[in-house]
Amino acid sequence: MIPRFLILFSLLLLSFSSQAQEIEMADRLRADGKIWVVVAVFLVTFAGVIFYLIRLDTKISKLEKEITK
């Protein structure tokens, strides 16, 4: 019980210290206007994963219907 508490406490302290620091890279990207490139790449990647999962689901549904027949 005590080691779990110590691990949890230390992780909480680490998260607080990381939140206190400013992220210079993000500020620099915002200043240069390149943050939108990062957002666009993230959105395209996310949309690709969603599209892949939807296609995979339809293929699996089709195979399940064939198996039950």
Coordinates of N, CA and C in Angstrom, one line a residue:
M1 N 0.8 -1.2 0.0 CA 0.0 0.0 0.0 C 0.9 1.3 0.0
I2 N 1.9 1.3 0.8 CA 2.7 2.5 0.9 C 3.5 2.7 -0.4
P3 N 4.1 1.7 -1.0 CA 4.8 2.0 -2.3 C 3.9 2.5 -3.4
R4 N 2.6 2.1 -3.4 CA 1.7 2.6 -4.4 C 1.4 4.1 -4.1
F5 N 1.3 4.4 -2.8 CA 1.0 5.8 -2.5 C 2.2 6.7 -2.8
L6 N 3.4 6.2 -2.6 CA 4.6 6.9 -2.9 C 4.8 7.1 -4.4
I7 N 4.4 6.1 -5.2 CA 4.5 6.2 -6.6 C 3.5 7.3 -7.1
L8 N 2.3 7.2 -6.6 CA 1.2 8.1 -7.0 C 1.6 9.5 -6.6
F9 N 2.1 9.7 -5.4 CA 2.5 11.0 -5.0 C 3.7 11.6 -5.8
S10 N 4.6 10.8 -6.1 CA 5.8 11.3 -6.9 C 5.3 11.6 -8.4
L11 N 4.4 10.8 -8.9 CA 3.9 11.2 -10.2 C 3.1 12.5 -10.2
L12 N 2.3 12.7 -9.2 CA 1.6 14.0 -9.1 C 2.6 15.1 -9.0
L13 N 3.6 15.0 -8.2 CA 4.6 16.1 -8.1 C 5.3 16.3 -9.4
L14 N 5.6 15.3 -10.2 CA 6.2 15.4 -11.5 C 5.3 16.1 -12.5
S15 N 4.0 15.8 -12.4 CA 3.0 16.4 -13.3 C 2.9 17.9 -13.0
F16 N 2.9 18.3 -11.7 CA 2.8 19.7 -11.3 C 4.0 20.5 -11.8
S17 N 5.2 19.9 -11.7 CA 6.4 20.6 -12.1 C 6.4 20.7 -13.6
S18 N 5.9 19.8 -14.4 CA 5.9 19.9 -15.8 C 4.9 20.9 -16.3
Q19 N 3.8 21.1 -15.6 CA 2.8 22.1 -16.0 C 3.3 23.5 -15.7
A20 N 4.2 23.6 -14.8 CA 4.6 25.0 -14.4 C 5.6 25.5 -15.5
Q21 N 6.2 24.7 -16.3 CA 7.1 25.1 -17.3 C 6.4 25.6 -18.5
E22 N 6.9 26.6 -19.2 CA 6.3 27.1 -20.4 C 6.9 26.2 -21.6
I23 N 6.0 26.0 -22.5 CA 6.5 25.3 -23.7 C 6.9 26.2 -24.8
E24 N 8.2 26.3 -24.9 CA 8.8 27.3 -25.8 C 8.5 26.9 -27.3
M25 N 8.5 25.6 -27.6 CA 8.3 25.2 -28.9 C 6.9 25.6 -29.5
A26 N 5.9 25.4 -28.6 CA 4.6 25.8 -29.0 C 4.4 27.3 -29.2
D27 N 5.1 28.0 -28.3 CA 5.0 29.5 -28.5 C 5.7 29.9 -29.8
R28 N 6.8 29.3 -30.1 CA 7.6 29.6 -31.3 C 6.7 29.3 -32.5
L29 N 6.1 28.1 -32.5 CA 5.3 27.7 -33.7 C 4.1 28.6 -33.8
R30 N 3.5 29.1 -32.7 CA 2.4 30.0 -32.8 C 2.8 31.4 -33.4
A31 N 4.0 31.8 -32.9 CA 4.5 33.1 -33.4 C 4.8 33.0 -34.9
D32 N 5.3 31.9 -35.4 CA 5.7 31.8 -36.8 C 4.5 31.4 -37.7
G33 N 3.3 31.1 -37.0 CA 2.2 30.7 -37.8 C 2.2 29.2 -38.2
K34 N 3.2 28.5 -37.8 CA 3.3 27.1 -38.2 C 2.5 26.1 -37.4
I35 N 1.9 26.6 -36.3 CA 1.1 25.8 -35.5 C -0.1 25.2 -36.3
W36 N -0.5 25.9 -37.3 CA -1.6 25.4 -38.1 C -1.2 24.2 -39.0
V37 N 0.1 24.2 -39.3 CA 0.6 23.0 -40.1 C 0.6 21.8 -39.1
V38 N 0.9 22.0 -37.9 CA 0.9 20.9 -36.9 C -0.5 20.4 -36.7
V39 N -1.5 21.4 -36.6 CA -2.9 21.0 -36.4 C -3.4 20.3 -37.7
A40 N -3.0 20.7 -38.8 CA -3.5 20.1 -40.1 C -3.0 18.7 -40.2
V41 N -1.7 18.5 -39.9 CA -1.1 17.1 -40.0 C -1.8 16.2 -39.0
F42 N -2.1 16.7 -37.8 CA -2.8 15.9 -36.8 C -4.2 15.5 -37.2
L43 N -4.9 16.5 -37.8 CA -6.2 16.2 -38.2 C -6.3 15.3 -39.4
V44 N -5.3 15.4 -40.3 CA -5.3 14.4 -41.5 C -5.0 13.0 -41.0
T45 N -4.0 12.9 -40.0 CA -3.7 11.6 -39.5 C -4.9 11.0 -38.7
F46 N -5.6 11.8 -37.9 CA -6.7 11.4 -37.2 C -7.8 10.9 -38.1
A47 N -8.1 11.7 -39.2 CA -9.1 11.4 -40.2 C -8.7 10.1 -40.9
G48 N -7.5 9.9 -41.2 CA -7.0 8.6 -41.8 C -7.3 7.4 -40.9
V49 N -7.0 7.6 -39.7 CA -7.2 6.5 -38.7 C -8.7 6.2 -38.6
I50 N -9.5 7.2 -38.5 CA -11.0 7.0 -38.4 C -11.5 6.3 -39.7
F51 N -11.0 6.8 -40.9 CA -11.5 6.2 -42.1 C -11.0 4.7 -42.2
Y52 N -9.8 4.4 -41.7 CA -9.3 3.0 -41.7 C -10.2 2.1 -40.8
L53 N -10.5 2.6 -39.6 CA -11.3 1.9 -38.7 C -12.7 1.6 -39.2
I54 N -13.3 2.6 -39.9 CA -14.7 2.4 -40.5 C -14.6 1.4 -41.6
R55 N -13.6 1.4 -42.5 CA -13.5 0.4 -43.5 C -13.3 -0.9 -42.9
L56 N -12.4 -1.0 -41.9 CA -12.2 -2.3 -41.3 C -13.4 -2.9 -40.6
D57 N -14.2 -2.0 -40.0 CA -15.5 -2.5 -39.4 C -16.5 -3.0 -40.5
T58 N -16.6 -2.3 -41.6 CA -17.5 -2.8 -42.6 C -17.0 -4.1 -43.2
K59 N -15.7 -4.3 -43.4 CA -15.2 -5.6 -43.9 C -15.4 -6.7 -42.9
I60 N -15.2 -6.4 -41.6 CA -15.5 -7.4 -40.6 C -17.0 -7.8 -40.5
S61 N -17.8 -6.8 -40.6 CA -19.3 -7.0 -40.6 C -19.7 -7.9 -41.8
K62 N -19.1 -7.6 -43.0 CA -19.4 -8.4 -44.2 C -18.9 -9.9 -44.0
L63 N -17.7 -10.1 -43.4 CA -17.2 -11.4 -43.2 C -18.1 -12.1 -42.1
E64 N -18.6 -11.4 -41.1 CA -19.4 -12.1 -40.1 C -20.7 -12.5 -40.7
K65 N -21.3 -11.7 -41.6 CA -22.5 -12.1 -42.3 C -22.3 -13.3 -43.1
E66 N -21.2 -13.4 -43.8 CA -20.9 -14.6 -44.7 C -20.7 -15.8 -43.8
I67 N -20.1 -15.7 -42.7 CA -19.9 -16.9 -41.8 C -21.3 -17.4 -41.2
T68 N -22.2 -16.5 -40.9 CA -23.4 -16.9 -40.3 C -24.4 -17.5 -41.4
K69 N -24.1 -17.3 -42.6 CA -25.0 -17.9 -43.7 C -24.7 -19.3 -43.9

